[in-house]
Coordinates of C-alpha atoms and ligand atoms in Angstrom, one line a residue:
X1 CA 6.7 -14.8 15.2
X2 CA 5.1 -11.6 13.9
X3 CA 4.3 -8.5 15.8
X4 CA 1.7 -5.9 15.3
X5 CA 4.3 -3.3 15.2
X6 CA 2.8 -1.0 12.6
X7 CA -0.3 -0.7 14.8
X8 CA 1.8 -0.1 17.9
X9 CA 3.9 2.4 16.1
X10 CA 0.8 4.3 15.1
X11 CA -0.5 4.3 18.7
X12 CA 2.7 5.8 19.9
X13 CA 2.8 8.2 17.1
X14 CA -0.8 9.5 17.4
X15 CA 0.0 10.4 21.0
X16 CA 3.1 12.4 20.1
X17 CA 1.5 14.2 17.1
X18 CA -1.5 15.7 18.7
X19 CA -1.1 19.3 17.7
X20 CA -2.8 21.0 14.7
X21 CA 0.1 22.4 12.7
X22 CA -1.8 24.1 9.9
X23 CA -0.1 27.4 9.4
X24 CA -2.0 29.6 7.1
X25 CA -5.3 29.7 5.2
X26 CA -3.5 31.3 2.3
X27 CA -1.7 28.1 1.6
X28 CA -2.7 26.6 -1.7
X29 CA -5.2 23.8 -1.4
X30 CA -4.8 20.3 -2.5
X31 CA -7.1 17.4 -2.2
X32 CA -7.5 13.8 -3.0
X33 CA -10.5 14.7 -5.1
X34 CA -13.0 12.8 -3.0
X35 CA -15.8 15.5 -3.1
X36 CA -16.3 15.4 -6.9
X37 CA -16.9 11.7 -6.5
X38 CA -19.4 12.2 -3.7
X39 CA -21.1 14.8 -5.9
X40 CA -21.6 12.1 -8.5
X41 CA -23.5 10.2 -5.8
X42 CA -20.7 7.6 -5.3
X43 CA -20.2 7.1 -1.6
X44 CA -19.3 3.4 -1.3
X45 CA -22.8 1.9 -1.5
X46 CA -22.8 -1.8 -1.8
X47 CA -19.1 -2.2 -0.9
X48 CA -18.0 -4.1 2.2
X49 CA -14.7 -3.4 3.9
X50 CA -13.1 -4.8 7.0
X51 CA -10.2 -3.6 9.1
X52 CA -7.8 -6.2 10.4
X53 CA -6.7 -4.7 13.6
X54 CA -7.2 -4.5 17.4
X55 CA -11.0 -4.6 17.3
X56 CA -13.9 -2.3 16.4
X57 CA -16.2 -0.3 18.7
X58 CA -19.1 -1.2 16.5
X59 CA -21.8 0.5 18.6
X60 CA -19.9 3.9 18.2
X61 CA -22.6 6.4 17.3
X62 CA -20.9 7.3 14.0
X63 CA -20.1 3.8 12.9
X64 CA -23.1 1.8 14.0
X65 CA -25.4 2.4 11.0
X66 CA -22.6 1.2 8.6
X67 CA -21.5 -1.7 10.8
X68 CA -21.4 -5.1 9.1
X69 CA -21.4 -8.0 11.5
X70 CA -20.8 -10.4 8.6
X71 CA -17.5 -8.6 7.9
X72 CA -16.4 -8.9 11.5
X73 CA -14.9 -11.5 13.9
X74 CA -12.8 -11.7 17.0
X75 CA -9.9 -14.1 16.4
X76 CA -8.2 -13.2 19.6
X77 CA -11.1 -14.5 21.7
X78 CA -12.7 -16.6 19.1
X79 CA -16.2 -15.1 19.1
X80 CA -18.1 -13.1 16.5
X81 CA -18.0 -9.8 18.5
X82 CA -14.9 -7.7 17.6
X83 CA -15.5 -5.1 20.4
X84 CA -12.0 -4.0 21.6
X85 CA -10.6 -4.7 25.0
X86 CA -10.5 -1.5 27.0
X87 CA -8.7 -1.3 30.3
X88 CA -6.8 1.4 32.2
X89 CA -3.5 0.6 30.5
X90 CA -4.5 -0.3 27.0
X91 CA -6.9 1.6 24.8
X92 CA -7.4 -0.4 21.7
X93 CA -8.9 2.4 19.5
X94 CA -6.8 1.9 16.5
X95 CA -9.1 -0.4 14.6
X96 CA -12.1 1.9 15.4
X97 CA -10.2 4.9 14.1
X98 CA -9.4 3.2 10.9
X99 CA -13.0 2.0 10.4
X100 CA -14.1 5.6 11.1
X101 CA -11.9 6.9 8.3
X102 CA -13.6 4.6 5.9
X103 CA -17.2 4.7 6.9
X104 CA -18.1 7.3 9.5
X105 CA -21.7 8.2 8.8
X106 CA -22.6 11.5 7.1
X107 CA -25.5 13.7 7.9
X108 CA -25.8 12.8 11.6
X109 CA -24.1 15.8 13.2
X110 CA -21.7 13.3 14.9
X111 CA -18.0 13.2 14.5
X112 CA -16.9 13.4 10.9
X113 CA -17.5 11.6 7.7
X114 CA -15.8 8.6 6.2
X115 CA -14.3 8.6 2.7
X116 CA -16.8 5.9 1.7
X117 CA -19.6 6.9 4.1
X118 CA -22.2 4.7 2.7
X119 CA -20.1 1.6 2.6
X120 CA -20.4 -1.2 5.1
X121 CA -17.5 -1.8 7.5
X122 CA -16.5 -4.5 9.8
X123 CA -13.6 -5.2 12.1
X124 CA -11.5 -8.3 12.6
X125 CA -10.0 -8.3 16.1
X126 CA -6.6 -10.1 15.6
X127 CA -3.8 -7.8 16.9
X128 CA -4.7 -7.9 20.6
X129 CA -2.7 -11.1 21.4
X130 CA -0.1 -13.3 19.9
X131 CA -0.4 -13.1 16.2
X132 CA 0.0 -16.5 14.8
X133 CA 0.1 -17.7 11.2
X134 CA -3.3 -19.3 11.7
X135 CA -4.8 -16.0 13.1
X136 CA -3.4 -14.1 10.2
X137 CA -4.7 -16.6 7.7
X138 CA -8.2 -16.6 9.2
X139 CA -8.2 -12.8 9.1
X140 CA -6.9 -12.4 5.6
X141 CA -9.3 -15.1 4.4
X142 CA -12.4 -14.0 6.3
X143 CA -15.7 -14.3 4.4
X144 CA -14.1 -13.5 1.0
X145 CA -17.3 -13.6 -0.9
X146 CA -18.8 -11.0 1.3
X147 CA -15.9 -8.7 2.1
X148 CA -14.5 -6.8 -0.9
X149 CA -11.6 -4.9 0.7
X150 CA -9.4 -5.8 3.6
X151 CA -7.3 -3.0 5.2
X152 CA -4.3 -3.9 7.3
X153 CA -1.7 -1.8 9.0
X154 CA 0.6 -4.4 10.5
X155 CA 3.5 -6.7 9.5
X156 CA 6.8 -7.9 10.7
X157 CA 8.5 -6.0 13.6
X158 CA 9.6 -2.5 12.3
X159 CA 12.8 -2.8 14.2
X160 CA 15.1 -2.5 11.2
X161 CA 16.5 -5.9 11.5
X162 CA 13.7 -8.4 10.8
X163 CA 13.1 -10.1 7.5
X164 CA 9.8 -11.8 7.5
X165 CA 6.8 -12.5 5.3
X166 CA 3.5 -14.3 5.4
X167 CA 3.7 -17.9 6.8
X168 CA 2.4 -20.8 4.9
X169 CA -1.2 -20.4 6.0
X170 CA -1.3 -16.6 5.5
X171 CA 0.2 -17.0 2.0
X172 CA -2.5 -19.6 1.1
X173 CA -5.1 -17.2 2.4
X174 CA -3.8 -14.4 0.1
X175 CA -3.8 -16.8 -2.9
X176 CA -7.3 -18.0 -2.1
X177 CA -8.6 -14.5 -1.8
X178 CA -7.0 -13.4 -5.1
X179 CA -8.3 -16.5 -6.9
X180 CA -11.7 -17.0 -5.3
X181 CA -12.6 -13.8 -3.4
X182 CA -15.3 -11.4 -4.7
X183 CA -16.7 -14.2 -6.9
X184 CA -13.4 -14.7 -8.6
X185 CA -12.5 -11.1 -9.2
X186 CA -10.1 -11.2 -6.3
X187 CA -10.1 -9.8 -2.8
X188 CA -8.6 -6.3 -2.5
X189 CA -5.8 -6.3 0.2
X190 CA -4.7 -2.8 1.2
X191 CA -1.5 -2.7 3.2
X192 CA 0.4 -0.1 5.1
X193 CA 4.0 0.1 4.0
X194 CA 5.3 0.3 7.6
X195 CA 6.3 2.7 10.3
X196 CA 9.9 1.7 10.9
X197 CA 11.6 4.7 9.3
X198 CA 13.2 5.8 12.6
X199 CA 14.7 2.4 13.1
X200 CA 16.2 2.5 9.6
X201 CA 13.8 -0.1 8.5
X202 CA 12.7 -0.4 4.9
X203 CA 9.8 -2.4 3.5
X204 CA 12.0 -4.5 1.2
X205 CA 12.2 -6.9 4.1
X206 CA 8.4 -7.0 4.8
X207 CA 6.9 -9.8 2.9
X208 CA 3.3 -8.6 3.4
X209 CA 3.7 -5.2 1.7
X210 CA 6.2 -6.8 -0.7
X211 CA 3.5 -9.3 -1.9
X212 CA 2.1 -8.7 -5.4
X213 CA -1.3 -9.4 -3.9
X214 CA -1.4 -6.3 -1.6
X215 CA -1.8 -2.7 -2.6
X216 CA 0.9 -1.1 -0.5
X217 CA 0.3 2.4 0.6
X218 CA 2.8 4.9 2.0
X219 CA 2.2 8.3 3.5
X220 CA 3.2 11.9 2.9
X221 CA 3.7 14.2 5.8
X222 CA 1.9 17.4 6.4
X223 CA 4.7 19.1 4.3
X224 CA 4.2 16.6 1.5
X225 CA 7.5 14.9 2.3
X226 CA 8.3 11.4 3.3
X227 CA 7.7 11.4 7.0
X228 CA 10.2 10.3 9.6
X229 CA 8.3 7.0 10.3
X230 CA 7.9 6.1 6.6
X231 CA 9.8 3.2 4.9
X232 CA 11.1 3.1 1.4
X233 CA 10.8 0.2 -0.9
X234 CA 10.2 -0.7 -4.5
X235 CA 6.9 -2.5 -3.8
X236 CA 4.9 0.6 -2.6
X237 CA 2.2 1.4 -5.1
X238 CA 0.8 4.8 -4.0
X239 CA 0.5 7.3 -1.2
X240 CA -2.1 9.1 0.8
X241 CA -1.8 11.7 3.5
X242 CA -4.2 11.3 6.4
X243 CA -4.3 13.6 9.3
X244 CA -7.8 13.4 10.5
X245 CA -9.3 16.1 12.5
X246 CA -12.8 15.8 13.7
X247 CA -14.8 15.8 16.9
X248 CA -14.1 12.2 17.7
X249 CA -10.4 11.8 16.8
X250 CA -7.8 14.4 17.6
X251 CA -5.3 13.1 15.1
X252 CA -4.7 9.9 13.4
X253 CA -1.6 9.7 11.3
X254 CA 1.0 7.4 9.8
X255 CA 0.9 4.7 7.2
X256 CA -1.6 3.0 9.5
X257 CA -4.0 5.9 8.8
X258 CA -3.1 6.0 5.1
X259 CA -4.1 2.4 4.3
X260 CA -7.7 2.8 5.4
X261 CA -8.0 6.1 3.6
X262 CA -6.9 4.3 0.5
X263 CA -9.3 1.4 1.2
X264 CA -12.1 3.9 1.4
X265 CA -11.1 5.5 -1.9
X266 CA -11.0 2.0 -3.5
X267 CA -14.5 1.4 -2.2
X268 CA -15.6 4.4 -4.3
X269 CA -14.1 2.8 -7.4
X270 CA -15.8 -0.6 -6.6
X271 CA -19.2 1.1 -6.3
X272 CA -18.6 2.7 -9.7
X273 CA -17.5 -0.6 -11.1
X274 CA -18.0 -3.8 -9.0
X275 CA -16.5 -5.9 -11.8
X276 CA -13.0 -4.6 -11.4
X277 CA -10.5 -7.4 -10.8
X278 CA -7.7 -7.1 -8.2
X279 CA -5.4 -6.4 -11.1
X280 CA -7.7 -3.9 -12.8
X281 CA -7.6 -1.9 -9.6
X282 CA -3.8 -2.0 -9.3
X283 CA -3.5 -0.8 -12.9
X284 CA -5.9 2.0 -12.2
X285 CA -4.0 3.1 -9.1
X286 CA -0.7 3.1 -11.1
X287 CA -2.3 5.0 -13.9
X288 CA -4.1 7.7 -11.9
X289 CA -1.8 8.5 -8.9
X290 CA -0.4 12.0 -8.9
X291 CA 3.3 12.7 -9.1
X292 CA 3.1 16.4 -9.1
X293 CA 2.0 17.1 -5.5
X294 CA 5.0 15.2 -4.2
X295 CA 7.4 16.4 -7.0
X296 CA 9.6 18.2 -4.5
X297 CA 10.9 15.0 -3.0
X298 CA 14.1 13.3 -4.2
X299 CA 14.0 9.9 -5.8
X300 CA 11.5 10.4 -8.7
X301 CA 12.3 8.7 -12.0
X302 CA 10.4 8.2 -15.2
X303 CA 10.3 4.5 -16.2
X304 CA 10.4 3.1 -19.7
X305 CA 6.6 3.3 -19.9
X306 CA 6.6 7.0 -19.1
X307 CA 5.4 6.6 -15.5
X308 CA 6.8 8.6 -12.7
X309 CA 7.7 6.4 -9.7
X310 CA 9.5 6.8 -6.4
X311 CA 10.4 4.3 -3.7
X312 CA 9.0 6.5 -1.0
X313 CA 5.6 7.1 -2.7
X314 CA 5.1 4.5 -5.5
X315 CA 3.3 6.2 -8.4
X316 CA 2.2 9.1 -6.2
X317 CA -0.7 10.5 -4.3
X318 CA -4.1 8.8 -4.9
X319 CA -6.6 10.8 -6.9
X320 CA -10.0 9.5 -6.1
X321 CA -11.8 11.3 -9.0
X322 CA -9.3 10.1 -11.6
X323 CA -9.5 6.6 -10.2
X324 CA -13.3 6.5 -10.2
X325 CA -13.4 8.1 -13.7
X326 CA -11.0 5.5 -15.1
X327 CA -13.0 2.7 -13.4
X328 CA -16.2 3.7 -15.3
X329 CA -17.7 0.4 -16.6
X330 CA -18.9 2.2 -19.8
X331 CA -15.2 2.8 -20.8
X332 CA -13.0 0.5 -18.7
X333 CA -11.7 -2.6 -20.4
X334 CA -10.5 -5.4 -18.1
X335 CA -6.7 -5.8 -18.3
X336 CA -5.8 -8.9 -20.3
X337 CA -5.1 -12.2 -18.6
X338 CA -2.2 -12.4 -16.3
X339 CA 1.0 -14.1 -17.6
X340 CA 4.0 -15.1 -15.7
X341 CA 7.4 -15.7 -17.3
X342 CA 10.2 -17.2 -15.2
X343 CA 13.8 -16.5 -16.2
X344 CA 16.6 -18.6 -14.7
X345 CA 20.1 -19.7 -15.5
X346 CA 20.4 -23.5 -14.9
X347 CA 24.2 -23.3 -15.3
X348 CA 24.6 -20.6 -12.6
X349 CA 27.3 -21.3 -10.0
X350 CA 27.3 -19.5 -6.6
X351 CA 29.2 -16.2 -6.8
X352 CA 31.3 -14.9 -4.0
X353 CA 30.8 -11.4 -2.5
X354 CA 33.3 -9.6 -0.3
X355 CA 33.2 -6.2 1.4
X356 CA 33.8 -3.4 -1.2
X357 CA 33.1 -6.0 -3.8
X358 CA 30.3 -6.2 -6.4
X359 CA 28.5 -9.0 -8.1
X360 CA 26.9 -8.2 -11.4
X361 CA 24.6 -10.7 -13.1
X362 CA 23.4 -10.0 -16.6
X363 CA 20.1 -11.7 -17.4
X364 CA 19.2 -11.7 -21.1
X365 CA 15.6 -12.7 -21.8
X366 CA 13.1 -12.8 -24.6
X367 CA 10.4 -12.8 -21.9
X368 CA 8.9 -16.1 -23.1
X369 CA 8.2 -14.7 -26.6
X370 CA 6.4 -17.2 -28.8
X371 CA 5.0 -19.0 -25.8
X372 CA 1.6 -18.9 -24.3
X373 CA 3.0 -17.0 -21.3
X374 CA 4.8 -14.3 -23.3
X375 CA 5.0 -11.0 -21.3
X376 CA 5.2 -7.8 -23.4
X377 CA 3.8 -5.4 -20.8
X378 CA 5.0 -5.7 -17.2
X379 CA 3.2 -5.5 -14.0
X380 CA 5.2 -6.7 -11.0
X381 CA 8.8 -8.0 -11.2
X382 CA 10.2 -10.4 -8.6
X383 CA 13.8 -11.5 -8.0
X384 CA 13.7 -14.7 -5.9
X385 CA 17.2 -15.2 -4.5
X386 CA 19.1 -17.0 -1.8
X387 CA 22.0 -15.0 -0.4
X388 CA 24.4 -15.9 2.4
X389 CA 26.2 -13.0 4.0
X390 CA 27.9 -12.3 7.3
X391 CA 26.0 -9.1 7.8
X392 CA 22.7 -8.8 6.0
X393 CA 22.1 -5.1 6.6
X394 CA 25.2 -4.2 4.6
X395 CA 23.9 -5.6 1.4
X396 CA 22.6 -3.3 -1.4
X397 CA 20.8 -4.9 -4.4
X398 CA 19.6 -3.2 -7.5
X399 CA 17.9 -4.4 -10.6
X400 CA 18.1 -2.5 -13.9
X401 CA 15.6 -3.2 -16.6
X402 CA 16.3 -3.4 -20.4
X403 CA 14.6 0.0 -20.6
X404 CA 17.2 1.4 -18.2
X405 CA 15.1 1.7 -15.1
X406 CA 17.1 1.0 -12.0
X407 CA 15.2 -0.2 -8.9
X408 CA 16.7 -0.6 -5.4
X409 CA 15.5 -4.0 -4.4
X410 CA 17.3 -3.9 -1.1
X411 CA 18.7 -0.9 0.8
X412 CA 21.1 -1.1 3.7
X413 CA 19.7 -1.4 7.2
X414 CA 22.2 -0.4 9.8
X415 CA 20.6 -2.4 12.6
X416 CA 20.4 -5.6 10.6
X417 CA 23.5 -7.5 11.7
X418 CA 22.0 -10.9 11.1
X419 CA 24.1 -13.6 9.5
X420 CA 21.0 -15.4 8.3
X421 CA 21.0 -13.9 4.8
X422 CA 18.0 -14.4 2.5
X423 CA 16.5 -17.8 1.8
X424 CA 14.4 -17.9 -1.4
X425 CA 13.3 -14.3 -0.6
X426 CA 11.1 -12.6 -3.2
X427 CA 12.4 -9.1 -3.8
X428 CA 9.6 -7.2 -5.6
X429 CA 9.4 -4.1 -7.6
X430 CA 6.6 -2.2 -9.4
X431 CA 8.9 0.4 -10.8
X432 CA 9.1 -1.2 -14.3
X433 CA 5.3 -1.3 -14.6
X434 CA 4.3 -1.0 -18.3
X435 CA 7.7 -1.7 -19.7
X436 CA 8.5 -4.3 -22.3
X437 CA 10.8 -6.8 -20.4
X438 CA 12.6 -8.3 -23.4
X439 CA 16.3 -7.5 -23.4
X440 CA 19.1 -7.6 -20.8
X441 CA 18.3 -7.2 -17.1
X442 CA 21.2 -6.5 -14.6
X443 CA 21.1 -7.6 -11.0
X444 CA 23.8 -6.0 -8.9
X445 CA 24.8 -6.8 -5.3
X446 CA 27.2 -4.5 -3.5
X447 CA 28.5 -3.8 0.0
X448 CA 29.9 -0.3 0.5
X449 CA 29.9 -0.5 4.3
X450 CA 33.6 -0.7 4.8
X451 CA 33.1 -3.6 7.1
X452 CA 36.1 -5.5 5.6
X453 CA 35.3 -8.7 7.4
X454 CA 32.1 -9.2 5.5
X455 CA 31.7 -12.0 3.1
X456 CA 29.2 -14.3 1.5
X457 CA 27.7 -15.5 -1.8
X458 CA 24.6 -15.6 -3.9
X459 CA 23.5 -19.2 -4.2
X460 CA 20.7 -18.9 -6.7
X461 CA 18.2 -16.5 -8.2
X462 CA 15.3 -16.3 -10.6
X463 CA 13.6 -13.4 -12.3
X464 CA 9.8 -13.6 -12.4
X465 CA 8.1 -11.3 -14.9
X466 CA 4.4 -10.7 -14.2
X467 CA 2.3 -9.0 -16.8
X468 CA 0.3 -9.4 -20.0
X469 CA 1.0 -10.5 -23.6
X470 CA -1.1 -7.6 -24.9
X471 CA -0.7 -4.0 -23.7
X472 CA -3.8 -3.1 -21.6
X473 CA -6.1 -0.8 -23.5
X474 CA -5.8 2.2 -21.2
X475 CA -2.0 2.1 -21.7
X476 CA -2.1 2.5 -25.4
X477 CA -2.0 6.3 -25.1
X478 CA 0.8 7.7 -22.9
X479 CA 0.0 8.7 -19.3
X480 CA -0.5 12.5 -19.2
X481 CA 0.6 14.3 -16.0
X482 CA -1.3 17.4 -15.3
X483 CA 0.7 20.0 -13.4
X484 CA -0.4 20.3 -9.9
X485 CA -1.6 23.9 -10.1
X486 CA -3.9 23.0 -13.0
X487 CA -5.4 20.2 -11.0
X488 CA -5.8 22.6 -8.1
X489 CA -7.6 25.3 -10.1
X490 CA -9.9 22.7 -11.6
X491 CA -10.9 21.9 -8.0
X492 CA -11.9 25.3 -7.0
X493 CA -15.6 25.7 -6.6
X494 CA -16.3 22.2 -5.8
X495 CA -14.7 22.4 -2.4
X496 CA -17.9 23.2 -0.5
X497 CA -20.7 20.8 -0.5
X498 CA -24.2 22.2 0.0
X499 CA -25.0 19.8 2.8
X500 CA -23.0 18.8 5.8
X501 CA -19.4 18.4 5.2
X502 CA -16.2 19.8 4.0
X503 CA -13.0 17.9 3.3
X504 CA -10.0 19.9 2.4
X505 CA -6.4 19.2 1.8
X506 CA -4.1 22.1 2.3
X507 CA -0.9 22.5 0.4
X508 CA 2.3 24.0 1.3
X509 CA 5.2 25.9 2.4
X510 CA 8.6 26.3 0.6
X511 CA 7.4 24.7 -2.5
X512 CA 6.5 21.6 -0.6
X513 CA 3.0 20.4 0.0
X514 CA 1.1 20.3 3.2
X515 CA -1.7 17.9 3.2
X516 CA -4.6 17.9 5.5
X517 CA -7.6 15.8 5.7
X518 CA -10.1 18.0 7.6
X519 CA -13.7 17.0 8.3
X520 CA -15.9 19.6 9.7
X521 CA -19.5 19.7 10.6
X522 CA -21.1 23.1 10.4
X523 CA -23.1 24.1 13.4
Ligands
NAG1 C1 -21.0 0.3 23.5 O1 -20.9 -0.9 24.2 C2 -20.0 -0.7 25.3 C3 -19.8 -2.1 25.9 O2 -21.0 -2.8 26.1 C4 -20.6 0.3 26.3 O3 -19.8 0.4 27.4 C5 -20.8 1.6 25.6 O4 -21.5 2.5 26.4 C6 -21.6 1.4 24.3 N1 -21.6 2.6 23.6 C7 -22.7 3.2 23.1 C8 -22.6 4.4 22.3 O5 -23.8 2.7 23.2
NAG2 C1 -20.6 -6.8 -14.3 O1 -20.5 -7.9 -15.1 C2 -21.7 -8.6 -15.2 C3 -21.5 -9.9 -15.9 O2 -20.6 -9.7 -17.0 C4 -22.7 -7.7 -16.0 O3 -24.0 -8.3 -16.1 C5 -22.9 -6.4 -15.2 O4 -23.6 -5.5 -16.0 C6 -21.5 -5.8 -15.0 N1 -21.7 -4.6 -14.1 C7 -21.2 -3.4 -14.4 C8 -21.5 -2.3 -13.5 O5 -20.7 -3.2 -15.5
CA3 CA1 -15.0 -10.5 21.4
CA4 CA1 -20.8 11.6 11.1
CA5 CA1 8.8 -2.4 8.3
CA6 CA1 2.3 -5.1 -2.3

């Protein structure tokens, strides 16, 4: 059974992180470039979001005018009113905070302003009780021709030893949303990558964030580093940093806060171009996220398509202006039809693995060349595998692409002593995005734990290549990375809006970046 552990992690965290740690106004400034988008008049109009969480205080003075009852439901009590349960021991304010990040009203002298402050926002109350597959499915699939974007900050227990993904019904709801949602353009599912860092968890073992249908968002700390609660994995697409300060929320941090901030930014892109498909949006995120503000972290690599990627941050920090500019319907060309090429070896025999041992499987492929489903330009890659092992958390799995990009598909988890292994688990990576998959892939499984009693075997595997036969138009020229300081200088002078609000992101100390999302209402 699943637990709402990301949300609970956040609640714990926001209590323990209540101080304002900004140090100096002389720090260089960095932002997610939201204000230039607002200045173009793009504020989320016509876009509907919902927050799948512990409820929504919809009559809140700063949310009420943007509240959308048709994007709301209470699956814990089975009624249309998602108002949270408040009692002396449990303040379910998480969903309300997330919705506030997205759509707090501007120009009303109350609280702050949401990133997409003219969007409509609803709440699905579903975390305040036992979270069943049916409740998840109902939430993920709620009113998919009305709701454009779903924001979720929950998943399997973040305890560092769970391996779990969507159940049968939730998986069906994702597939339905992708195929039929938004009039067939595909529901946008924005997912937090998890808060289990302290438990040695990593999101390889979280089938929600690992899904190709979700846009997984990680967070950067105030110092522009990977925070203590963050999880690493190869399915994370991008990063935000969200420490909200305003009159109504002291602080609100963690990947739980990062996902709704990303959802709000995606609402700006959908106002600019409502015709974007779910895959258009993933491509645009990949192509416009900023590596430079997070460059001082370990783990960056340049993939075979020239894209910088990191298992802590995906393709980097979201840049709202670049994202909206690339979405412009006057210039954006839909990415070509999705193709899927499955590579398997029917003569494969189970291979044994022992402690200190290594299994290397070479996978030559022409990527279905000459067939209707040829893939020449990659999006997601999955390795579906069944592995038996006496101690699952000691396994380390990497995949190296023909272009030489090595992705960690599974990192060790100290607390995961389970002997259950993986049964047809989909390991997913976005790190080879844009590469040509033809050539020899290498799958490598190792155990360097020194636990000499360990043993097991890989029973079967298949490599699933997702992508397009034609290179998408925007990728025909190489991605150009602008050095961070240039971006920063470009932003000076647009930081103050003439009306009510200021949003600033402050950058940091010791060559690292300190990020702040500050919302102020002048008196
Ligand atoms: C919202 O509704 C709740 C429950 O009915 C009530 O206690 C609260 O005062 C209301 N808030 C506002 C701002 O009206
Ligand atoms: C979206 O697509 C429809 C149908 O192709 C078209 O009529 C409309 O102009 C498009 N909207 C934008 C903003 O491009
Ligand atoms: Ca209710
Ligand atoms: Ca406000
Ligand atoms: Ca996790
Ligand atoms: Ca995902």
